[in-house]
Amino acid sequence: MLRAAILILASTALAGCVLAGCVLVGWHVLPFAVLPAILVCALLFERYVYKPIRQDIPGAGWERTQERFTDPASGCAVVVYFNRKTGERRYVASAGEE
């Protein structure tokens, strides 16, 4: 909810700066668009960085770590798997494991 509100506000501010810079005032207003542009990019990029919780256990090359936590969004217990070769981490729901 907060993410969506910030995204809407930053997008509106960015559009306003671009519109004001292009049409009304001049290009010297565009530096004010830097912060809203960074916020919009960061919020959109974040969606692709954080991985979803999977149901299937990864195959060969993945090691089960001792790290466990409860996902605040779903309330599901999660186990972390690590691939030493790539450095990637996967989050797997632990229902049905153990």
Coordinates of N, CA and C in Angstrom, one line a residue:
M1 N 0.8 -1.2 0.0 CA 0.0 0.0 0.0 C 0.9 1.3 0.0
L2 N 1.9 1.3 0.9 CA 2.8 2.4 0.9 C 3.6 2.5 -0.3
R3 N 4.0 1.4 -0.8 CA 4.8 1.3 -2.1 C 4.0 1.9 -3.2
A4 N 2.7 1.6 -3.3 CA 1.8 2.1 -4.4 C 1.6 3.6 -4.2
A5 N 1.4 4.1 -3.0 CA 1.2 5.5 -2.8 C 2.5 6.3 -3.2
I6 N 3.7 5.8 -2.8 CA 4.9 6.5 -3.2 C 5.1 6.4 -4.7
L7 N 4.8 5.3 -5.3 CA 4.9 5.2 -6.7 C 4.0 6.2 -7.5
I8 N 2.8 6.3 -7.0 CA 1.9 7.3 -7.6 C 2.4 8.7 -7.4
L9 N 2.8 9.1 -6.2 CA 3.3 10.4 -5.9 C 4.5 10.7 -6.7
A10 N 5.5 9.8 -6.8 CA 6.7 10.0 -7.5 C 6.5 10.1 -9.0
S11 N 5.6 9.3 -9.5 CA 5.2 9.3 -10.9 C 4.6 10.7 -11.3
T12 N 3.7 11.1 -10.4 CA 3.0 12.4 -10.7 C 4.0 13.6 -10.6
A13 N 4.9 13.5 -9.7 CA 5.9 14.6 -9.6 C 6.9 14.5 -10.8
L14 N 7.2 13.3 -11.2 CA 8.1 13.2 -12.4 C 7.4 13.8 -13.6
A15 N 6.1 13.4 -13.8 CA 5.4 13.9 -15.0 C 5.2 15.4 -14.9
G16 N 5.0 15.9 -13.7 CA 4.9 17.4 -13.6 C 6.2 18.1 -13.9
C17 N 7.3 17.6 -13.4 CA 8.6 18.2 -13.7 C 8.9 18.1 -15.2
V18 N 8.6 17.0 -15.9 CA 8.9 16.9 -17.3 C 8.0 17.8 -18.1
L19 N 6.7 17.9 -17.7 CA 5.7 18.8 -18.4 C 6.1 20.2 -18.2
A20 N 6.5 20.6 -17.0 CA 6.9 22.0 -16.7 C 8.2 22.3 -17.4
G21 N 9.1 21.4 -17.4 CA 10.4 21.6 -18.1 C 10.2 21.7 -19.6
C22 N 9.4 20.9 -20.2 CA 9.2 20.9 -21.6 C 8.3 22.1 -22.1
V23 N 7.3 22.4 -21.4 CA 6.3 23.3 -22.0 C 6.2 24.6 -21.3
L24 N 6.2 24.6 -20.0 CA 5.9 25.9 -19.3 C 7.1 26.7 -19.0
V25 N 8.1 26.2 -18.2 CA 9.1 27.0 -17.7 C 10.4 26.9 -18.5
G26 N 10.8 25.8 -18.8 CA 12.1 25.6 -19.5 C 12.9 24.4 -19.0
W27 N 13.9 24.1 -19.6 CA 14.7 22.9 -19.2 C 15.4 23.0 -17.9
H28 N 15.6 24.2 -17.3 CA 16.3 24.3 -16.1 C 15.4 23.7 -14.9
V29 N 14.2 23.3 -15.1 CA 13.4 22.7 -14.1 C 13.6 21.2 -14.0
L30 N 14.2 20.6 -15.0 CA 14.4 19.1 -15.1 C 15.3 18.6 -14.0
P31 N 16.2 19.3 -13.4 CA 17.0 18.7 -12.3 C 16.1 18.3 -11.1
F32 N 14.9 19.0 -11.0 CA 14.0 18.6 -9.9 C 13.3 17.3 -10.2
A33 N 13.5 16.7 -11.4 CA 12.9 15.4 -11.7 C 13.8 14.3 -11.3
V34 N 15.0 14.6 -10.9 CA 16.0 13.5 -10.5 C 15.5 12.6 -9.4
L35 N 15.1 13.2 -8.3 CA 14.6 12.4 -7.1 C 13.4 11.6 -7.5
P36 N 12.3 12.2 -8.1 CA 11.2 11.3 -8.5 C 11.6 10.2 -9.4
A37 N 12.5 10.5 -10.4 CA 12.9 9.5 -11.3 C 13.6 8.3 -10.6
I38 N 14.5 8.6 -9.6 CA 15.1 7.6 -8.8 C 14.1 6.8 -8.1
L39 N 13.2 7.4 -7.4 CA 12.2 6.7 -6.7 C 11.3 5.8 -7.6
V40 N 10.9 6.2 -8.7 CA 10.1 5.4 -9.6 C 11.0 4.2 -10.1
C41 N 12.2 4.4 -10.5 CA 13.1 3.3 -10.9 C 13.3 2.3 -9.8
A42 N 13.6 2.8 -8.6 CA 13.9 1.9 -7.5 C 12.7 1.1 -7.1
L43 N 11.5 1.7 -7.1 CA 10.3 0.9 -6.8 C 9.9 -0.1 -7.8
L44 N 10.2 0.2 -9.1 CA 9.9 -0.7 -10.2 C 10.9 -1.8 -10.2
F45 N 12.2 -1.5 -10.0 CA 13.3 -2.5 -9.9 C 13.2 -3.4 -8.8
E46 N 12.7 -2.9 -7.6 CA 12.6 -3.7 -6.4 C 11.6 -5.0 -6.7
R47 N 10.6 -4.8 -7.5 CA 9.7 -5.9 -7.7 C 10.4 -7.1 -8.4
Y48 N 11.5 -6.8 -9.2 CA 12.2 -7.9 -9.9 C 13.3 -8.4 -9.0
V49 N 13.8 -7.7 -8.1 CA 14.9 -8.2 -7.3 C 14.5 -9.2 -6.2
Y50 N 13.4 -8.9 -5.5 CA 13.0 -9.8 -4.4 C 12.2 -10.9 -5.1
K51 N 12.7 -12.1 -4.7 CA 12.2 -13.3 -5.4 C 10.9 -13.8 -4.7
P52 N 10.0 -14.4 -5.4 CA 8.8 -15.0 -4.8 C 9.2 -16.3 -4.0
I53 N 8.3 -16.7 -3.1 CA 8.5 -17.9 -2.4 C 8.0 -19.0 -3.2
R54 N 8.8 -20.0 -3.5 CA 8.5 -21.1 -4.3 C 7.9 -22.3 -3.5
Q55 N 7.2 -23.2 -4.2 CA 6.7 -24.4 -3.5 C 7.6 -25.6 -3.8
D56 N 8.3 -25.6 -4.9 CA 9.2 -26.7 -5.3 C 10.6 -26.6 -4.7
I57 N 11.2 -27.7 -4.3 CA 12.5 -27.7 -3.8 C 13.5 -27.7 -5.0
P58 N 14.5 -26.9 -4.9 CA 15.5 -26.8 -6.1 C 16.2 -28.1 -6.2
G59 N 16.8 -28.3 -7.4 CA 17.5 -29.6 -7.7 C 18.9 -29.6 -7.3
A60 N 19.7 -30.2 -8.1 CA 21.1 -30.4 -7.8 C 21.9 -29.1 -7.8
G61 N 22.9 -29.0 -6.9 CA 23.6 -27.8 -6.8 C 23.1 -26.8 -5.8
W62 N 22.0 -27.1 -5.2 CA 21.4 -26.2 -4.2 C 21.6 -26.9 -2.8
E63 N 22.0 -26.1 -1.9 CA 22.2 -26.5 -0.5 C 21.1 -25.9 0.4
R64 N 20.6 -26.7 1.3 CA 19.6 -26.2 2.3 C 20.4 -25.5 3.4
T65 N 20.1 -24.3 3.7 CA 20.8 -23.5 4.8 C 20.0 -23.7 6.1
Q66 N 20.6 -23.2 7.1 CA 20.0 -23.2 8.4 C 19.0 -22.0 8.6
E67 N 19.0 -21.2 7.6 CA 18.2 -20.0 7.7 C 16.7 -20.3 7.5
R68 N 15.9 -19.9 8.5 CA 14.4 -20.1 8.4 C 13.8 -18.8 8.9
F69 N 12.6 -18.5 8.3 CA 11.8 -17.3 8.7 C 10.4 -17.5 8.3
T70 N 9.5 -16.7 8.9 CA 8.1 -16.7 8.5 C 7.9 -15.5 7.7
D71 N 7.3 -15.8 6.5 CA 7.0 -14.7 5.5 C 5.9 -13.8 6.1
P72 N 6.1 -12.5 6.3 CA 5.1 -11.7 6.9 C 3.8 -11.5 6.1
A73 N 4.0 -11.6 4.7 CA 2.8 -11.4 3.9 C 1.9 -12.6 3.9
S74 N 2.4 -13.8 3.9 CA 1.6 -15.0 3.8 C 1.5 -15.8 5.1
G75 N 2.4 -15.5 6.1 CA 2.4 -16.3 7.3 C 3.1 -17.6 7.1
C76 N 3.6 -17.9 6.0 CA 4.2 -19.2 5.6 C 5.6 -19.4 6.2
A77 N 6.0 -20.5 6.7 CA 7.3 -20.8 7.1 C 8.2 -21.0 5.8
V78 N 9.4 -20.4 5.8 CA 10.2 -20.4 4.6 C 11.6 -21.0 5.0
V79 N 12.1 -21.8 4.1 CA 13.5 -22.3 4.2 C 14.3 -21.7 3.0
V80 N 15.6 -21.4 3.3 CA 16.4 -20.8 2.3 C 17.4 -21.8 1.7
Y81 N 17.5 -21.8 0.4 CA 18.4 -22.7 -0.3 C 19.5 -21.8 -1.0
F82 N 20.7 -22.3 -1.1 CA 21.8 -21.5 -1.6 C 22.6 -22.3 -2.7
N83 N 22.9 -21.6 -3.8 CA 23.7 -22.2 -4.8 C 25.1 -21.6 -4.8
R84 N 26.1 -22.4 -4.4 CA 27.4 -21.9 -4.2 C 28.0 -21.4 -5.6
K85 N 27.7 -22.1 -6.6 CA 28.2 -21.8 -7.9 C 27.8 -20.4 -8.4
T86 N 26.6 -20.1 -8.3 CA 26.0 -18.8 -8.8 C 25.9 -17.7 -7.7
G87 N 25.8 -18.1 -6.4 CA 25.5 -17.2 -5.3 C 24.1 -16.9 -5.2
E88 N 23.2 -17.5 -5.9 CA 21.8 -17.3 -5.9 C 21.2 -17.9 -4.7
R89 N 20.1 -17.3 -4.1 CA 19.3 -17.8 -3.0 C 17.9 -18.0 -3.5
R90 N 17.3 -19.1 -3.0 CA 15.9 -19.4 -3.3 C 15.2 -19.6 -2.0
Y91 N 14.0 -19.1 -2.0 CA 13.1 -19.1 -0.8 C 12.0 -20.1 -1.1
V92 N 11.9 -21.2 -0.3 CA 11.0 -22.3 -0.5 C 10.1 -22.4 0.7
A93 N 8.8 -22.5 0.5 CA 7.8 -22.8 1.5 C 8.1 -24.1 2.2
S94 N 8.2 -24.2 3.5 CA 8.6 -25.4 4.1 C 7.5 -26.4 4.5
A95 N 6.3 -26.1 4.1 CA 5.1 -27.0 4.3 C 5.4 -28.3 3.6
G96 N 5.3 -29.4 4.2 CA 5.6 -30.6 3.5 C 7.0 -31.1 3.6
E97 N 7.9 -30.3 4.1 CA 9.3 -30.6 4.3 C 9.5 -31.0 5.8
E98 N 10.8 -31.2 6.1 CA 11.2 -31.5 7.5 C 11.3 -33.0 7.7

